[in-house]
XYZ file of C-alpha atoms in Angstrom:
770
model
C 52.545 -36.962 -45.973
C 52.833 -37.554 -49.730
C 55.352 -35.861 -51.955
C 52.571 -33.975 -53.734
C 51.313 -32.618 -50.407
C 54.867 -31.526 -49.435
C 55.160 -29.752 -52.741
C 51.796 -27.990 -52.093
C 53.110 -26.491 -48.838
C 54.218 -22.903 -48.744
C 55.069 -20.398 -46.007
C 52.543 -17.560 -45.734
C 51.902 -14.617 -43.400
C 49.110 -15.454 -40.917
C 46.368 -12.778 -40.701
C 43.954 -13.539 -37.852
C 40.345 -12.345 -38.343
C 38.407 -11.674 -35.098
C 34.902 -13.181 -35.501
C 35.136 -12.908 -39.299
C 35.177 -15.786 -41.808
C 36.430 -15.203 -45.379
C 35.651 -17.939 -47.930
C 37.376 -18.637 -51.230
C 36.200 -16.379 -54.101
C 35.309 -13.615 -51.614
C 36.764 -10.120 -52.073
C 37.474 -8.225 -48.842
C 39.357 -5.102 -47.774
C 41.150 -5.263 -44.425
C 42.996 -2.609 -42.469
C 46.103 -4.700 -41.951
C 49.745 -4.294 -42.966
C 50.962 -7.287 -44.978
C 54.244 -5.666 -46.090
C 55.383 -6.871 -49.503
C 53.597 -10.233 -49.268
C 51.555 -11.254 -52.310
C 49.669 -14.005 -50.553
C 48.470 -14.425 -46.968
C 46.503 -16.967 -44.934
C 43.256 -15.564 -43.437
C 42.350 -17.572 -40.326
C 39.110 -16.942 -38.280
C 39.679 -16.345 -34.552
C 37.344 -16.233 -31.533
C 38.332 -15.884 -27.848
C 42.013 -16.589 -28.696
C 41.066 -19.809 -30.503
C 42.044 -20.165 -34.176
C 40.192 -22.206 -36.757
C 42.009 -25.258 -38.109
C 41.490 -24.162 -41.707
C 41.965 -20.733 -43.231
C 41.666 -19.141 -46.657
C 44.650 -18.470 -48.889
C 44.095 -14.967 -50.246
C 45.876 -12.967 -52.912
C 46.732 -9.289 -52.400
C 45.100 -7.445 -55.289
C 45.651 -3.877 -54.143
C 47.377 -1.845 -51.411
C 45.511 1.220 -50.121
C 46.915 4.166 -48.144
C 44.353 5.574 -45.706
C 44.118 9.164 -44.401
C 46.314 9.591 -41.317
C 48.982 7.187 -42.540
C 47.065 3.934 -42.086
C 47.188 1.089 -44.588
C 44.663 -1.374 -45.965
C 44.803 -4.178 -48.534
C 42.269 -5.609 -50.943
C 42.274 -9.408 -50.856
C 40.721 -12.076 -53.029
C 40.136 -15.523 -51.533
C 41.658 -18.304 -53.638
C 41.181 -21.635 -51.837
C 41.409 -23.310 -48.464
C 44.659 -23.834 -46.630
C 45.524 -25.908 -43.543
C 47.935 -24.162 -41.176
C 50.977 -26.106 -40.069
C 54.177 -25.164 -38.232
C 54.501 -21.497 -37.311
C 57.386 -19.112 -36.781
C 58.126 -15.391 -36.482
C 60.346 -13.297 -38.729
C 62.715 -10.536 -37.619
C 59.800 -8.051 -37.494
C 57.765 -10.251 -35.179
C 55.230 -11.249 -37.849
C 53.823 -14.764 -37.670
C 54.370 -17.017 -40.662
C 52.940 -20.531 -40.990
C 53.462 -23.486 -43.248
C 50.308 -23.853 -45.291
C 49.023 -26.947 -46.990
C 46.943 -25.577 -49.823
C 43.699 -27.482 -50.478
C 41.946 -26.243 -53.599
C 38.632 -27.974 -54.360
C 39.000 -31.170 -56.343
C 37.080 -31.470 -59.572
C 34.581 -34.307 -59.426
C 31.675 -35.448 -61.591
C 30.241 -37.667 -58.839
C 26.491 -38.245 -59.263
C 25.787 -37.684 -55.563
C 27.493 -34.297 -55.731
C 25.379 -33.306 -58.736
C 22.232 -34.369 -56.892
C 23.225 -32.337 -53.829
C 24.057 -29.401 -56.068
C 20.602 -29.450 -57.673
C 18.849 -29.730 -54.316
C 20.966 -26.915 -52.889
C 20.089 -24.600 -55.791
C 16.391 -25.360 -55.327
C 16.507 -24.585 -51.610
C 18.426 -21.341 -52.176
C 15.917 -20.248 -54.853
C 13.057 -20.806 -52.387
C 14.881 -18.757 -49.763
C 15.492 -15.951 -52.245
C 11.848 -16.040 -53.274
C 10.709 -15.739 -49.635
C 13.131 -12.859 -49.135
C 11.805 -11.067 -52.208
C 15.063 -11.138 -54.195
C 15.111 -8.939 -57.292
C 16.919 -11.656 -59.325
C 20.500 -10.458 -59.050
C 21.488 -12.863 -56.291
C 19.695 -15.733 -58.066
C 21.640 -14.953 -61.258
C 24.888 -14.911 -59.253
C 24.131 -18.344 -57.782
C 23.221 -19.762 -61.193
C 26.520 -18.504 -62.613
C 28.527 -20.673 -60.190
C 29.396 -24.003 -61.772
C 31.826 -25.437 -59.233
C 30.089 -27.473 -56.437
C 32.633 -26.371 -53.775
C 32.180 -22.671 -54.582
C 28.416 -23.208 -54.635
C 28.499 -24.647 -51.102
C 30.626 -21.670 -49.978
C 27.812 -19.238 -50.912
C 26.173 -20.292 -47.637
C 28.831 -18.165 -45.934
C 27.235 -15.050 -47.447
C 24.010 -15.619 -45.493
C 23.493 -13.167 -42.577
C 21.480 -15.772 -40.663
C 24.397 -18.228 -40.388
C 26.307 -17.970 -37.117
C 30.095 -17.570 -36.793
C 30.453 -21.125 -35.490
C 28.487 -22.518 -38.448
C 30.631 -20.549 -40.900
C 33.843 -21.897 -39.315
C 32.416 -25.417 -39.527
C 31.681 -24.864 -43.197
C 35.196 -23.486 -43.830
C 36.817 -26.432 -42.063
C 34.884 -28.931 -44.198
C 37.432 -29.509 -46.941
C 35.697 -32.390 -48.674
C 33.333 -30.975 -51.336
C 30.581 -33.591 -50.856
C 30.552 -33.183 -47.070
C 30.599 -29.408 -47.486
C 27.615 -29.517 -49.838
C 25.706 -31.741 -47.390
C 26.459 -29.349 -44.509
C 25.549 -26.286 -46.575
C 22.288 -27.944 -47.669
C 21.413 -28.785 -44.053
C 22.073 -25.194 -42.936
C 20.033 -23.753 -45.794
C 17.165 -26.138 -45.084
C 17.059 -24.971 -41.460
C 17.124 -21.421 -42.682
C 14.340 -22.114 -45.155
C 12.209 -23.777 -42.457
C 12.666 -20.763 -40.190
C 11.743 -18.348 -42.957
C 8.694 -20.390 -43.932
C 7.453 -20.388 -40.332
C 7.995 -16.663 -40.048
C 6.142 -16.147 -43.299
C 3.212 -18.246 -42.124
C 3.060 -16.431 -38.762
C 3.025 -13.105 -40.556
C 0.306 -14.202 -42.983
C -1.929 -16.049 -40.565
C -0.992 -17.318 -37.111
C -3.852 -19.789 -37.214
C -3.088 -21.178 -40.690
C -2.451 -24.694 -39.477
C 1.210 -24.376 -38.538
C 2.235 -27.060 -36.150
C 1.735 -25.808 -32.598
C 5.136 -26.829 -31.337
C 6.913 -25.214 -34.277
C 4.948 -21.990 -33.818
C 5.620 -21.862 -30.078
C 9.285 -22.578 -30.708
C 9.753 -19.700 -33.130
C 7.618 -17.293 -31.091
C 9.610 -18.064 -27.987
C 12.823 -17.611 -29.937
C 11.631 -14.209 -31.094
C 10.372 -13.298 -27.617
C 13.663 -14.288 -26.048
C 15.517 -12.141 -28.585
C 13.304 -9.133 -27.855
C 13.710 -9.555 -24.103
C 17.462 -9.889 -24.421
C 17.536 -6.649 -26.398
C 15.482 -4.937 -23.686
C 17.516 -6.473 -20.874
C 14.440 -8.340 -19.637
C 15.392 -11.890 -20.387
C 14.358 -14.598 -17.974
C 17.759 -14.802 -16.374
C 17.806 -11.094 -15.532
C 14.265 -11.279 -14.033
C 15.211 -14.183 -11.785
C 18.427 -12.491 -10.755
C 16.547 -9.295 -9.997
C 14.170 -11.198 -7.704
C 17.091 -13.009 -6.089
C 18.760 -9.673 -5.335
C 15.567 -8.181 -3.908
C 14.976 -11.226 -1.705
C 18.517 -11.032 -0.387
C 18.064 -7.324 0.433
C 14.659 -7.801 2.112
C 16.120 -9.479 5.238
C 13.155 -11.821 5.552
C 12.649 -14.201 8.472
C 14.059 -17.654 7.826
C 10.731 -19.381 7.116
C 9.651 -16.589 4.743
C 13.039 -16.674 2.997
C 12.671 -20.413 2.386
C 9.223 -19.893 0.880
C 10.475 -17.059 -1.358
C 13.429 -19.118 -2.620
C 11.128 -22.087 -3.246
C 8.820 -19.980 -5.397
C 11.765 -18.387 -7.199
C 13.119 -21.834 -8.063
C 9.720 -22.769 -9.512
C 9.758 -19.601 -11.622
C 13.263 -20.381 -12.849
C 12.364 -23.957 -13.776
C 9.117 -23.299 -15.611
C 10.283 -20.228 -17.528
C 8.673 -16.846 -17.861
C 6.385 -17.942 -20.696
C 4.425 -20.353 -18.506
C 0.873 -19.213 -17.573
C 1.665 -19.741 -13.890
C 4.774 -17.546 -14.055
C 2.763 -14.338 -13.738
C 1.044 -15.705 -10.600
C 4.404 -16.562 -9.043
C 5.762 -13.125 -9.912
C 2.719 -11.457 -8.326
C 3.213 -13.577 -5.215
C 6.898 -12.673 -5.000
C 6.049 -8.999 -5.508
C 3.639 -9.105 -2.548
C 6.123 -11.065 -0.446
C 8.710 -8.377 -1.137
C 6.192 -5.580 -0.496
C 5.984 -6.526 3.198
C 8.596 -4.459 5.104
C 9.993 -7.458 6.994
C 13.064 -5.706 8.409
C 11.882 -2.089 8.584
C 10.685 -0.498 11.808
C 10.023 3.077 12.840
C 12.235 4.464 15.558
C 9.826 4.934 18.459
C 10.023 8.086 20.533
C 9.586 6.738 24.041
C 8.985 10.029 25.858
C 5.805 10.035 27.999
C 5.935 13.778 28.583
C 6.288 14.563 24.869
C 3.491 12.114 24.068
C 1.127 13.878 26.469
C 2.057 17.266 25.037
C 1.284 16.126 21.490
C -2.050 14.582 22.507
C -3.035 17.704 24.469
C -2.086 19.936 21.556
C -4.245 17.959 19.121
C -7.289 17.156 21.304
C -9.116 18.753 24.170
C -10.457 16.406 26.873
C -10.290 12.644 26.290
C -8.209 12.248 29.424
C -8.765 8.469 29.722
C -7.348 7.811 26.267
C -4.379 10.088 26.794
C -3.525 8.448 30.121
C -3.605 4.974 28.567
C -1.335 5.955 25.672
C 1.116 7.651 28.028
C 1.141 4.484 30.181
C 1.899 2.384 27.112
C 4.847 4.639 26.183
C 6.124 4.715 29.780
C 6.104 0.904 30.068
C 7.871 0.539 26.704
C 10.503 3.057 27.820
C 11.190 1.204 31.091
C 11.432 -2.178 29.333
C 13.931 -0.768 26.844
C 16.040 1.057 29.429
C 16.197 -1.973 31.717
C 16.905 -4.472 28.969
C 13.731 -6.490 29.510
C 13.280 -8.953 26.657
C 10.492 -8.029 24.271
C 7.383 -10.121 24.923
C 5.625 -10.728 21.634
C 2.429 -11.531 23.553
C 2.145 -8.130 25.221
C 0.741 -6.016 22.385
C -1.749 -3.237 22.985
C -5.257 -3.424 21.498
C -7.134 -0.242 22.378
C -10.801 0.137 21.442
C -12.384 3.575 21.506
C -16.171 3.410 21.888
C -18.273 6.539 21.675
C -20.624 8.732 19.649
C -19.683 10.129 16.225
C -17.670 13.319 16.076
C -15.862 12.878 19.383
C -12.388 12.543 17.847
C -11.880 8.755 17.895
C -10.400 8.550 14.403
C -8.319 11.713 14.565
C -6.710 10.726 17.866
C -5.184 7.719 16.075
C -3.108 10.066 13.921
C -2.057 11.984 17.033
C -0.967 8.744 18.724
C 1.147 7.860 15.673
C 2.731 11.314 15.665
C 3.395 11.203 19.406
C 5.057 7.779 19.200
C 6.973 8.423 15.982
C 5.210 5.590 14.130
C 3.564 5.433 10.724
C -0.251 5.636 10.635
C -2.607 3.531 8.509
C -6.393 3.621 8.658
C -8.519 0.578 7.753
C -12.246 1.205 7.434
C -14.115 -1.975 8.366
C -17.631 -0.560 8.141
C -19.860 -2.788 6.010
C -17.274 -5.418 5.008
C -18.762 -8.915 4.895
C -16.025 -11.035 3.374
C -13.550 -12.800 5.636
C -10.985 -12.600 2.813
C -10.846 -8.823 3.324
C -8.945 -9.579 6.544
C -7.121 -12.822 5.746
C -6.783 -12.523 1.971
C -7.769 -14.971 -0.783
C -6.062 -18.271 -1.372
C -3.720 -18.278 -4.364
C -5.814 -20.853 -6.197
C -8.306 -18.111 -7.135
C -7.770 -15.886 -10.162
C -7.152 -12.314 -9.082
C -6.328 -13.352 -5.512
C -4.910 -10.640 -3.239
C -3.610 -10.463 0.330
C -5.871 -9.171 3.076
C -6.116 -5.595 4.270
C -3.575 -6.123 7.030
C -0.818 -7.052 4.592
C -1.763 -4.082 2.438
C -1.698 -1.845 5.514
C 1.841 -2.979 6.345
C 2.879 -2.345 2.738
C 1.379 1.167 2.830
C 3.006 1.915 6.184
C 6.411 0.660 5.071
C 7.205 -0.601 8.588
C 6.324 -3.569 10.792
C 5.357 -1.406 13.796
C 2.812 1.143 12.574
C -0.324 2.391 14.282
C -3.207 0.652 12.487
C -6.658 2.097 13.100
C -9.525 -0.372 12.604
C -12.298 2.144 12.036
C -15.984 1.283 12.655
C -15.242 -2.185 14.015
C -18.793 -2.360 15.388
C -20.250 -2.264 11.862
C -18.567 -5.400 10.506
C -21.152 -7.637 8.832
C -21.308 -11.353 8.054
C -22.830 -13.440 5.254
C -22.200 -16.648 3.278
C -18.647 -15.451 2.438
C -17.618 -15.653 6.073
C -17.515 -13.577 9.228
C -14.757 -10.921 9.222
C -15.181 -10.352 12.966
C -14.127 -13.966 13.558
C -10.992 -13.378 11.472
C -10.262 -10.348 13.649
C -10.167 -12.587 16.734
C -6.632 -13.697 15.871
C -5.524 -10.235 14.736
C -6.630 -8.524 17.945
C -5.399 -11.176 20.364
C -1.902 -10.310 21.662
C -1.383 -13.972 22.509
C -1.874 -15.019 18.866
C -1.133 -12.186 16.472
C 2.643 -12.731 16.565
C 2.005 -15.638 14.174
C -0.831 -14.332 11.999
C -1.092 -16.223 8.696
C -2.526 -14.526 5.628
C -4.223 -16.933 3.200
C -2.480 -15.437 0.167
C 1.067 -15.168 1.499
C 0.701 -18.369 3.546
C 3.601 -17.398 5.817
C 3.588 -16.217 9.417
C 3.350 -12.460 9.947
C 4.396 -10.930 13.258
C 1.780 -8.306 14.163
C 2.808 -8.082 17.821
C 4.679 -4.808 17.230
C 1.648 -3.148 15.650
C -0.332 -0.766 17.866
C -3.953 -1.557 17.007
C -6.600 1.049 17.746
C -10.187 0.035 17.027
C -13.103 2.476 17.001
C -16.847 2.033 17.182
C -20.043 3.757 18.219
C -21.597 0.969 20.289
C -19.958 -1.911 22.137
C -23.226 -3.869 22.104
C -22.915 -4.699 18.390
C -19.356 -6.040 18.721
C -19.320 -9.859 19.128
C -18.538 -10.938 22.688
C -15.362 -12.951 21.968
C -13.960 -10.039 19.970
C -14.871 -7.480 22.627
C -13.207 -9.707 25.238
C -9.842 -9.224 23.466
C -10.108 -5.448 23.488
C -9.203 -2.861 26.068
C -12.251 -0.606 25.831
C -11.942 3.132 26.449
C -15.224 5.008 26.269
C -15.711 8.403 24.647
C -18.848 9.783 26.259
C -18.968 13.137 24.512
C -17.977 16.648 25.477
C -19.404 19.125 27.945
C -20.395 22.598 26.789
C -17.179 24.059 28.184
C -15.095 21.452 26.356
C -16.966 22.132 23.120
C -16.308 25.847 23.488
C -12.593 25.139 24.054
C -12.458 22.831 21.027
C -14.286 25.367 18.895
C -11.983 28.192 19.996
C -8.685 26.299 19.631
C -9.344 23.931 16.705
C -12.595 24.324 14.791
C -12.703 28.108 14.473
C -9.088 28.455 13.175
C -9.577 25.572 10.739
C -12.833 26.937 9.322
C -11.426 30.455 9.214
C -8.536 29.246 7.061
C -10.831 27.213 4.796
C -12.942 30.305 4.158
C -9.972 32.466 3.248
C -10.047 34.750 6.288
C -7.112 35.976 8.352
C -6.922 35.948 12.129
C -6.900 39.746 12.347
C -10.031 40.044 10.200
C -12.536 38.156 12.336
C -12.980 37.074 15.964
C -15.623 35.454 18.140
C -16.003 35.594 21.960
C -16.445 32.446 24.058
C -19.952 33.584 25.037
C -21.058 33.513 21.395
C -19.479 30.071 20.928
C -21.432 28.829 23.959
C -24.574 30.393 22.452
C -24.063 28.411 19.210
C -23.378 25.216 21.163
C -26.525 25.457 23.291
C -29.042 26.784 20.754
C -27.881 25.331 17.427
C -26.371 21.939 18.302
C -27.441 18.967 20.378
C -24.775 16.302 19.877
C -22.104 14.413 21.785
C -19.354 15.358 19.331
C -18.507 18.539 17.473
C -19.192 17.852 13.789
C -22.438 19.808 13.651
C -20.782 22.595 15.640
C -18.028 22.828 13.010
C -20.619 23.003 10.235
C -22.446 25.837 12.024
C -19.172 27.723 12.521
C -18.418 27.235 8.825
C -21.807 28.734 7.936
C -21.134 31.795 10.136
C -17.698 32.295 8.570
C -19.005 31.901 5.006
C -21.609 34.568 5.672
C -18.954 36.907 7.073
C -16.519 36.120 4.241
C -19.237 37.087 1.746
C -19.761 40.482 3.388
C -16.006 41.152 3.505
C -15.495 40.077 -0.114
C -18.386 42.269 -1.301
C -16.911 45.154 0.721
C -20.147 45.781 2.625
C -18.230 45.693 5.909
C -14.701 46.600 6.849
C -12.576 44.153 8.865
C -11.949 43.449 11.675
C -15.342 41.880 12.411
C -16.431 40.511 15.793
C -19.188 37.919 15.657
C -22.093 38.537 18.055
C -25.400 36.772 18.652
C -27.184 38.907 16.056
C -24.667 37.861 13.400
C -25.137 34.223 14.442
C -28.936 34.448 14.116
C -28.597 36.137 10.731
C -26.272 33.396 9.474
C -27.896 30.337 11.090
C -31.537 31.385 11.280
C -33.890 30.712 14.137
C -32.959 28.712 17.209
C -32.887 24.963 16.468
C -32.970 23.473 19.974
C -34.991 24.570 22.976
C -34.998 23.792 26.664
C -38.569 22.573 26.862
C -38.454 20.460 30.011
C -40.461 22.943 32.123
C -43.182 23.252 29.502
C -43.463 19.550 28.779
C -43.587 18.461 32.442
C -46.034 21.145 33.600
C -48.932 18.656 33.483
C -49.216 15.358 35.376
C -48.268 12.223 33.464
C -45.089 13.459 31.828
C -41.604 12.505 33.123
C -38.142 13.325 31.832
C -35.931 10.312 31.107
C -32.342 9.976 29.941
C -31.165 7.712 27.142
C -27.842 6.656 25.630
C -27.720 6.133 21.863
C -25.075 5.437 19.234
C -24.845 9.173 18.644
C -24.517 10.105 22.343
C -26.829 10.844 25.253
C -30.306 12.269 24.839
C -33.272 13.512 26.864
C -36.622 11.884 26.178
C -40.083 12.589 27.549
C -42.390 9.774 28.554
C -46.092 10.617 28.490
C -48.843 8.611 30.166
C -52.610 8.980 29.948
C -55.625 6.811 30.716
C -59.276 6.404 29.900
C -62.205 4.392 31.218
C -63.852 1.335 29.745
C -60.798 -0.811 29.201
C -57.995 -2.683 30.890
C -55.282 -2.695 28.222
C -51.856 -1.103 28.156
C -51.158 0.661 24.874
C -47.526 1.468 24.066
C -46.473 3.730 21.184
C -43.308 5.426 19.973
C -41.527 2.514 18.212
C -40.564 0.777 21.444
C -38.492 -2.389 21.513
C -39.493 -5.531 23.376
C -37.373 -4.742 26.457
C -38.857 -1.260 26.739
C -42.399 -2.629 26.405
C -41.731 -5.045 29.224
C -40.392 -2.151 31.317
C -43.718 -0.333 30.832
C -45.677 -3.388 31.971
C -43.412 -3.738 35.033
C -43.905 -0.034 35.810
C -47.731 -0.376 35.775
C -47.571 -3.453 38.009
C -45.144 -1.783 40.437
C -47.223 1.384 40.774
C -50.341 -0.697 41.308
C -48.643 -2.817 43.985
C -47.398 0.304 45.787
C -50.652 2.255 45.347
C -51.536 2.420 49.091
C -48.074 3.806 49.938
C -48.332 6.371 47.165
C -51.779 7.550 48.190
C -53.426 6.183 45.044
C -56.943 4.737 45.262
C -57.098 1.082 44.195
C -60.247 1.873 42.243
C -58.167 4.115 39.952
C -56.956 0.986 38.169
C -60.392 -0.631 37.770
C -61.866 -0.669 34.294
C -59.161 1.747 33.023
C -56.804 1.504 30.045
C -53.410 3.165 30.086
C -51.512 4.605 27.143
C -47.753 5.228 27.420
C -46.110 7.156 24.594
C -42.471 8.119 23.988
C -42.318 11.023 21.492
C -40.013 11.119 18.448
C -41.963 8.147 17.172
C -39.836 7.787 14.046
C -36.820 6.772 16.133
C -36.660 3.168 17.440
C -36.065 2.914 21.188
C -35.229 0.022 23.457
C -33.601 -0.874 26.754
C -34.608 -1.198 30.415
C -33.206 2.110 31.726
C -36.489 4.013 31.254
C -38.246 1.814 33.815
C -38.338 4.336 36.702
C -39.247 7.140 34.257
C -42.325 5.204 33.082
C -43.318 4.408 36.648
C -42.920 8.075 37.599
C -45.059 9.209 34.649
C -47.844 6.770 35.596
C -47.665 7.733 39.287
C -47.759 11.414 38.307
C -50.816 10.774 36.178
C -52.698 8.911 38.922
C -51.787 11.306 41.762
C -52.193 14.481 39.764
C -48.760 15.665 40.943
C -46.551 16.912 38.057
C -42.913 15.950 37.798
C -40.483 18.715 38.746
C -39.154 20.347 35.595
C -35.579 20.281 36.933
C -35.529 16.514 37.415
C -34.305 13.876 34.963
C -33.958 10.204 35.781
C -32.627 6.880 34.583
C -32.777 3.380 36.069
C -34.265 -0.063 35.630
C -37.194 -1.038 37.836
C -38.229 -4.396 39.306
C -41.662 -5.648 40.348
C -40.665 -5.054 44.000
C -39.930 -1.429 43.158
C -36.153 -1.698 43.413
C -33.966 0.443 41.126
C -31.225 -1.438 39.268
C -28.057 0.031 37.679
C -27.790 1.075 34.032
C -25.035 1.871 31.533
C -23.961 4.973 29.660
C -24.352 7.231 32.680
C -21.831 9.819 31.554
C -23.472 10.280 28.156
C -26.881 10.638 29.794
C -25.628 13.156 32.350
C -23.985 15.291 29.664
C -27.249 15.326 27.694
C -29.201 16.271 30.850
C -26.757 19.067 31.612
C -27.074 20.411 28.064
C -30.886 20.344 28.411
C -30.738 22.430 31.620
C -31.675 19.751 34.167
C -30.255 20.371 37.617
C -31.387 17.225 39.491
C -30.652 13.760 38.198
C -31.967 10.598 39.809
C -29.671 7.607 39.332
C -29.475 4.069 40.761
C -27.474 3.771 43.983
C -25.222 1.188 42.388
C -24.180 3.758 39.768
C -22.780 6.093 42.423
C -19.213 4.995 41.618
C -19.699 6.097 37.988
C -19.996 9.696 39.129
C -16.197 9.818 39.259
C -16.221 9.979 35.447
C -18.429 13.079 35.383
C -16.532 16.343 34.651
C -16.204 18.662 37.645
C -17.964 21.587 35.980
C -21.033 19.368 35.407
C -20.976 18.219 39.037
C -20.998 21.866 40.070
C -24.195 22.531 38.101
C -26.079 19.265 38.721
C -27.229 17.557 41.937
C -27.165 13.755 41.791
C -29.618 11.645 43.790
C -28.707 7.952 44.062
C -31.794 5.881 44.967
C -32.583 2.257 45.729
C -36.401 2.138 45.399
C -39.199 3.712 43.359
C -40.512 5.365 46.511
C -37.366 7.451 46.779
C -37.681 8.353 43.107
C -41.248 9.607 43.477
C -40.481 11.618 46.621
C -37.669 13.379 44.739
C -39.412 13.807 41.391
C -43.056 14.698 42.112
C -44.310 18.091 43.168
C -45.882 18.287 46.616
C -49.314 19.411 45.520
C -51.504 18.064 42.727
C -52.650 20.321 39.903
C -55.699 20.251 37.703
C -55.271 18.143 34.636
C -57.284 17.635 31.493
C -56.771 13.918 31.890
C -59.732 12.210 33.582
C -58.883 9.934 36.461
């Protein structure tokens, strides 16, 4: 250290400034107590770290603040380098200071830097829209060191940059640093100005993206949505989701990709959507099942009348699950239940799904599959497609909020197929207990365990369900309700619901069971109860109108006259006796997608021809049945007492009325043969007899399907004798007891037995020429 430097040292009070930098020639007021000191050293401080260089400042004024506080006005003189430190008796910190005022220099390089600095600052002031005062202040500064220190006034310069500028004692180096900082500032301001004027004005793409991202990052940090917080939020959610190990690995892999590429990448939104869906699956959530068979049966009985087969199967499922849990049997992921309810519309297939969920304590989700043709509806779209989404099963689990809901696959028999794939094939894996524990959605691309889901599929006809899919289902048939069951349903469910919907109280209106039975028999002809509910609604609306208009006083009891006034004339008639009064007409039984039905088959003939004419929109199988019937009757003509010459040069016409409705199937075979035999013998068919069965050329009667639906339709139509194939005798166990009490069943093996049961003993005159 030189003698001059030793002489320049003096001992000054150290005043630390937290995150503040004071430059020479600055005037500041600080709320500090400096005692009687005339000069102090102002040193910037950040996180307990002091700058190496401070500013020697002169106390120009002492200010007393309200409340007894003190402040001082200080004027920065020049730089000072802190040396050895020590405390006085009052605990104040004093340091040895080497004062370093700026050296005067007429160096050409400094003058050049000074000119360039002034030019840059003027450009900055021009971009900022300065009114000229700051520019005049800068022009008034003649010293190069003081000029460089004006950079410290800029609000865009960071604390670290200001400290760096303060610690640069050499004037030339300080000017170079100040010029560099101001150039960066000018470049930033120019880019901002260009973006504001015109984003597409030719600014370099990288520069524009850089500044936009800087601004975007600043905005997100202010909103607490910066990239780090988003990633951390996902990391927290993933940790809380309790995912299976393979799913957790996939989620962390995608999160790492998001973290690496940044939130501004175009693919970031796709990754975030994927993570959102992955988190939407309730991996660790399950409903607490109520494994009480007795309670389950009570709930099902309270919600639905009849449907005993379905109720028994659900109770069995609950009972088995209860035993396995009580006895500690390990859960078999390949033992799931896939129940399929097949039956006509309006029989309660969909609503019983909600009852099953309520009885078991599970969540309920309904998926309507009717008309879907895209395989991606089940499995989801692959993530390579824009707008890709998971399949309906993943969405169903999200909506349920648990991994063990009751999922109802409604109208599974109406799933279509086209060039986009076959959804029914995708359902093969879903509805197979041996496979669905590892179902893989195309979008999520991780294994989903569906073995805990209770799947309930519904449909109107099993024939339209693909064979491999039907093979995986446990089919329970809904064959419709008897009249007594419909009356019970109407009394206990439909009537109260419609009464409430029409604003009536229980004490204002009532209806006897006899009137309900009257509505069922004369105004409805269906397997379910939807039309019955509509008719009851019409009766109640009519009554509600009279009560609201005060034309009648409650309570009101509905009778048959009130029903006829509300619903009009009778809509369905028992016309079997009238239709079968002439030879050539037989009563058959059919099963359709909407339930059982009674159909009449009419036969007539005329001379001068040998053709068989079939009308009534018959399908190919039914046409073949008619041809077999003619051949069978002709082969058995001697046994039936029919003259062989009756078939010579004669054309036959077989018609099945309701010609607008397509009909098909072999079960009308014996009915056609009976109609033709009745025509040729002149013996009418008994009006109490209905029949169903397939016929062979040898006259044998083969079994048919849908017997229960057909019997219920025959019972509703007033038939009391039903001819069925012998091999369908076992199916009579499914027939309700009250129907068995009203109907006599006649199992037969040959067409001869059919004719002996169906035809009247004596022929009658007919207007049909033989």
